[in-house]
């Protein structure tokens, strides 16, 4: 399972009606290398985590940050990308620091590091939080002025601004960049993690991984 709208990692290609992106390409290349078949459902980030936890899905790849906290529930593959969250505000906003958020409403995406971060600074900056199911609705809340800021993985909000013309801008530095991993339910499907890691290594060794990164501008 995966997220539904998290470019460049997974997003709907309007022309084909299919989800494309770096995560989709990586998994496809690994499956081909390792000789396994799979079905992909792009249900959204929090629903994908729920599907893995309930055993409905065998695994997820969704720009998912590997954290100690999540390791209580999931086993992760080796990391395949590094990113962290960054503040984004409306393109014409005067907000330039965390201090400027004091007493304001901030948007966060359910189940993600964005929620974890905003909740971690909520009391210090006296924030109220509006929660959204996916990245596009979170951005819309900020563009429309219902929330003054959101926090999102830098590569993803950067893509939204540069490639999708979303009227946001980033503020400050990336917060604690960490690795993304493929995840399975803790203790389940160890063979899937082994195949993912073996395939990833093969893609790196052959240069195919760098080609995939380059396809998305990395
Ligand atoms: N990297 C972030 C996380 O793991 C966001 C993932 C996402 O929204 N797809 O929480």
Tab-separated table of C-alpha atoms and ligand atoms in Angstrom:
chain	number	residue	atom	x	y	z
A	1	UNK	CA	0.000	0.000	0.000
A	2	UNK	CA	1.030	3.589	-0.379
A	3	UNK	CA	0.103	7.220	-0.070
A	4	UNK	CA	-2.226	8.685	-2.688
A	5	UNK	CA	-0.771	12.150	-3.315
A	6	UNK	CA	2.868	12.530	-2.312
A	7	UNK	CA	4.839	13.556	-5.397
A	8	UNK	CA	7.516	12.780	-6.477
A	9	UNK	CA	7.168	9.519	-4.491
A	10	UNK	CA	3.607	8.572	-5.514
A	11	UNK	CA	1.006	10.555	-7.409
A	12	UNK	CA	-1.795	10.031	-9.859
A	13	UNK	CA	-0.813	10.351	-13.491
A	14	UNK	CA	-3.907	11.944	-15.002
A	15	UNK	CA	-3.082	10.626	-18.477
A	16	UNK	CA	-3.087	6.944	-17.450
A	17	UNK	CA	-5.151	7.012	-14.235
A	18	UNK	CA	-2.281	5.171	-12.550
A	19	UNK	CA	-0.085	6.124	-9.645
A	20	UNK	CA	3.494	6.831	-10.649
A	21	UNK	CA	6.554	8.149	-8.817
A	22	UNK	CA	9.872	7.210	-7.305
A	23	UNK	CA	8.434	4.798	-4.727
A	24	UNK	CA	6.326	3.105	-7.400
A	25	UNK	CA	9.373	2.776	-9.679
A	26	UNK	CA	11.653	1.503	-6.907
A	27	UNK	CA	9.228	-1.200	-5.838
A	28	UNK	CA	8.570	-2.235	-9.442
A	29	UNK	CA	12.304	-2.488	-10.151
A	30	UNK	CA	12.945	-4.452	-6.945
A	31	UNK	CA	10.060	-6.841	-7.663
A	32	UNK	CA	11.414	-7.456	-11.135
A	33	UNK	CA	14.923	-8.003	-9.795
A	34	UNK	CA	13.718	-10.365	-7.058
A	35	UNK	CA	11.015	-12.062	-9.114
A	36	UNK	CA	7.933	-11.354	-7.028
A	37	UNK	CA	4.514	-10.023	-7.991
A	38	UNK	CA	2.445	-7.572	-5.962
A	39	UNK	CA	-0.656	-5.448	-6.050
A	40	UNK	CA	-0.453	-1.752	-5.180
A	41	UNK	CA	-3.216	0.254	-3.522
A	42	UNK	CA	-2.699	4.008	-3.171
A	43	UNK	CA	-5.018	4.588	-0.248
A	44	UNK	CA	-3.252	7.435	1.603
A	45	UNK	CA	-0.555	7.419	4.267
A	46	UNK	CA	-2.534	6.807	7.452
A	47	UNK	CA	-4.841	4.231	5.787
A	48	UNK	CA	-1.754	2.430	4.428
A	49	UNK	CA	-0.308	2.208	7.950
A	50	UNK	CA	-3.656	0.887	9.178
A	51	UNK	CA	-3.710	-1.718	6.405
A	52	UNK	CA	-0.235	-2.953	7.344
A	53	UNK	CA	-1.088	-3.053	11.048
A	54	UNK	CA	-4.298	-5.008	10.424
A	55	UNK	CA	-2.554	-7.444	8.086
A	56	UNK	CA	-4.654	-6.341	5.116
A	57	UNK	CA	-1.451	-5.210	3.391
A	58	UNK	CA	1.866	-7.067	3.480
A	59	UNK	CA	3.905	-3.896	3.281
A	60	UNK	CA	3.962	-0.213	2.455
A	61	UNK	CA	6.224	2.179	0.586
A	62	UNK	CA	5.097	5.763	1.056
A	63	UNK	CA	8.012	8.092	1.698
A	64	UNK	CA	7.822	6.669	5.220
A	65	UNK	CA	10.413	7.963	7.660
A	66	UNK	CA	12.188	5.298	9.703
A	67	UNK	CA	11.898	6.218	13.401
A	68	UNK	CA	12.580	4.405	16.665
A	69	UNK	CA	8.972	4.998	17.668
A	70	UNK	CA	7.642	3.335	14.517
A	71	UNK	CA	9.984	0.371	14.981
A	72	UNK	CA	7.695	-0.695	17.830
A	73	UNK	CA	5.050	-1.491	15.202
A	74	UNK	CA	6.964	-2.013	11.951
A	75	UNK	CA	10.091	-3.621	10.583
A	76	UNK	CA	11.837	-1.429	8.031
A	77	UNK	CA	14.033	-2.107	5.036
A	78	UNK	CA	17.342	-0.351	4.567
A	79	UNK	CA	16.907	3.344	3.875
A	80	UNK	CA	16.480	4.408	0.246
A	81	UNK	CA	16.124	8.213	0.515
A	82	UNK	CA	16.795	10.905	3.104
A	83	UNK	CA	14.505	13.818	3.859
A	84	UNK	CA	13.004	15.786	6.726
A	85	UNK	CA	10.149	18.161	7.352
A	86	UNK	CA	10.195	21.868	6.594
A	87	UNK	CA	7.760	24.683	7.372
A	88	UNK	CA	5.626	25.919	4.479
A	89	UNK	CA	3.514	29.071	4.503
A	90	UNK	CA	1.407	30.912	1.927
A	91	UNK	CA	3.556	32.456	-0.824
A	92	UNK	CA	2.612	35.978	0.354
A	93	UNK	CA	2.912	35.243	4.094
A	94	UNK	CA	5.139	37.303	6.401
A	95	UNK	CA	5.768	34.346	8.734
A	96	UNK	CA	9.509	33.802	8.936
A	97	UNK	CA	10.102	31.715	12.070
A	98	UNK	CA	8.513	29.364	14.574
A	99	UNK	CA	8.074	32.365	16.865
A	100	UNK	CA	5.728	33.912	14.267
A	101	UNK	CA	3.425	30.890	14.641
A	102	UNK	CA	2.630	31.750	18.259
A	103	UNK	CA	-1.082	31.428	18.985
A	104	UNK	CA	-1.928	30.477	15.393
A	105	UNK	CA	-3.526	27.518	13.663
A	106	UNK	CA	-1.151	25.107	11.909
A	107	UNK	CA	-2.106	22.307	9.492
A	108	UNK	CA	-0.789	18.758	9.873
A	109	UNK	CA	-1.181	15.478	7.984
A	110	UNK	CA	-2.651	12.626	10.005
A	111	UNK	CA	-0.251	9.867	11.024
A	112	UNK	CA	2.853	11.554	9.632
A	113	UNK	CA	5.993	13.184	10.961
A	114	UNK	CA	4.267	16.489	10.224
A	115	UNK	CA	1.718	15.740	12.953
A	116	UNK	CA	4.403	14.455	15.289
A	117	UNK	CA	6.424	17.636	14.867
A	118	UNK	CA	3.532	20.087	15.169
A	119	UNK	CA	2.299	18.306	18.295
A	120	UNK	CA	5.803	18.496	19.759
A	121	UNK	CA	5.826	22.320	19.502
A	122	UNK	CA	2.109	22.869	20.181
A	123	UNK	CA	2.410	23.854	23.840
A	124	UNK	CA	5.574	25.898	23.461
A	125	UNK	CA	4.001	28.081	20.745
A	126	UNK	CA	0.394	27.837	21.916
A	127	UNK	CA	-0.777	26.408	18.581
A	128	UNK	CA	-4.085	25.006	17.501
A	129	UNK	CA	-3.832	22.187	14.956
A	130	UNK	CA	-6.056	21.276	12.018
A	131	UNK	CA	-5.606	17.711	10.788
A	132	UNK	CA	-5.796	16.608	7.159
A	133	UNK	CA	-5.930	13.221	5.469
A	134	UNK	CA	-3.525	14.017	2.676
A	135	UNK	CA	-0.969	16.546	1.507
A	136	UNK	CA	-3.108	18.428	-1.072
A	137	UNK	CA	-5.850	19.242	1.470
A	138	UNK	CA	-3.218	20.286	4.010
A	139	UNK	CA	-1.625	22.667	1.468
A	140	UNK	CA	-5.046	24.054	0.514
A	141	UNK	CA	-5.728	24.990	4.148
A	142	UNK	CA	-2.551	27.082	4.161
A	143	UNK	CA	-3.058	28.613	0.716
A	144	UNK	CA	-6.626	29.593	1.677
A	145	UNK	CA	-5.478	31.047	4.990
A	146	UNK	CA	-7.362	28.714	7.333
A	147	UNK	CA	-3.985	27.651	8.748
A	148	UNK	CA	-0.904	29.872	8.700
A	149	UNK	CA	1.588	27.074	8.096
A	150	UNK	CA	2.083	23.349	7.626
A	151	UNK	CA	5.059	21.027	7.926
A	152	UNK	CA	5.872	18.623	5.120
A	153	UNK	CA	8.792	16.611	3.754
A	154	UNK	CA	11.006	19.053	1.900
A	155	UNK	CA	11.207	17.135	-1.376
A	156	UNK	CA	7.436	16.832	-1.507
A	157	UNK	CA	6.468	20.407	-0.694
A	158	UNK	CA	9.268	21.529	-3.025
A	159	UNK	CA	7.694	19.506	-5.824
A	160	UNK	CA	4.259	20.944	-5.030
A	161	UNK	CA	5.611	24.478	-5.306
A	162	UNK	CA	7.890	24.019	-8.301
A	163	UNK	CA	6.065	21.446	-10.405
A	164	UNK	CA	2.450	21.872	-9.348
A	165	UNK	CA	2.403	25.642	-8.845
A	166	UNK	CA	0.978	25.491	-5.308
A	167	UNK	CA	1.165	29.024	-3.821
A	168	UNK	CA	3.369	28.156	-0.864
A	169	UNK	CA	6.956	28.928	0.127
A	170	UNK	CA	9.243	27.175	2.573
A	171	UNK	CA	10.640	28.833	5.699
A	172	UNK	CA	13.816	27.926	7.548
A	173	UNK	CA	15.752	24.687	7.448
A	174	UNK	CA	14.843	21.037	7.141
A	175	UNK	CA	14.122	19.511	10.538
A	176	UNK	CA	16.106	16.365	11.321
A	177	UNK	CA	16.507	14.616	7.941
A	178	UNK	CA	16.067	10.851	8.233
A	179	UNK	CA	15.860	7.821	5.985
A	180	UNK	CA	12.760	6.533	4.253
A	181	UNK	CA	12.128	2.792	4.353
A	182	UNK	CA	9.782	0.112	3.070
A	183	UNK	CA	7.773	-1.202	6.040
A	184	UNK	CA	6.051	-4.438	7.064
A	185	UNK	CA	4.199	-5.251	10.271
A	186	UNK	CA	6.671	-5.993	13.034
A	187	UNK	CA	7.638	-9.652	13.067
A	188	UNK	CA	5.682	-10.423	9.858
A	189	UNK	CA	6.988	-10.901	6.322
A	190	UNK	CA	10.725	-10.869	7.066
A	191	UNK	CA	11.260	-12.400	3.599
A	192	UNK	CA	9.733	-9.292	2.041
A	193	UNK	CA	12.235	-7.069	3.850
A	194	UNK	CA	15.068	-9.370	2.761
A	195	UNK	CA	13.950	-9.254	-0.867
A	196	UNK	CA	13.533	-5.482	-0.745
A	197	UNK	CA	17.016	-5.023	0.685
A	198	UNK	CA	18.613	-7.454	-1.759
A	199	UNK	CA	16.841	-5.839	-4.709
A	200	UNK	CA	17.719	-2.338	-3.531
A	201	UNK	CA	21.366	-3.314	-3.256
A	202	UNK	CA	21.291	-4.765	-6.775
A	203	UNK	CA	19.709	-1.572	-8.130
A	204	UNK	CA	22.375	0.490	-6.405
A	205	UNK	CA	25.176	-1.736	-7.695
A	206	UNK	CA	23.916	-1.669	-11.281
A	207	UNK	CA	23.429	2.098	-11.367
A	208	UNK	CA	19.676	1.649	-11.914
A	209	UNK	CA	18.927	3.328	-8.600
A	210	UNK	CA	20.797	6.485	-9.599
A	211	UNK	CA	18.914	6.488	-12.891
A	212	UNK	CA	15.600	6.365	-11.045
A	213	UNK	CA	16.658	9.248	-8.790
A	214	UNK	CA	17.744	11.238	-11.833
A	215	UNK	CA	14.356	10.661	-13.472
A	216	UNK	CA	12.842	12.729	-10.638
A	217	UNK	CA	15.589	15.330	-10.577
A	218	UNK	CA	17.804	13.951	-7.759
B	1	LIG	N1	7.929	11.088	5.723
B	1	LIG	C1	6.730	11.421	6.433
B	1	LIG	C2	6.379	10.339	7.399
B	1	LIG	O1	6.919	9.272	7.333
B	1	LIG	C3	5.545	11.694	5.504
B	1	LIG	C4	5.083	10.500	4.731
B	1	LIG	C5	3.863	10.767	3.891
B	1	LIG	O2	3.148	11.734	4.126
B	1	LIG	N2	3.634	9.928	2.903
B	1	LIG	O3	5.568	10.532	8.275
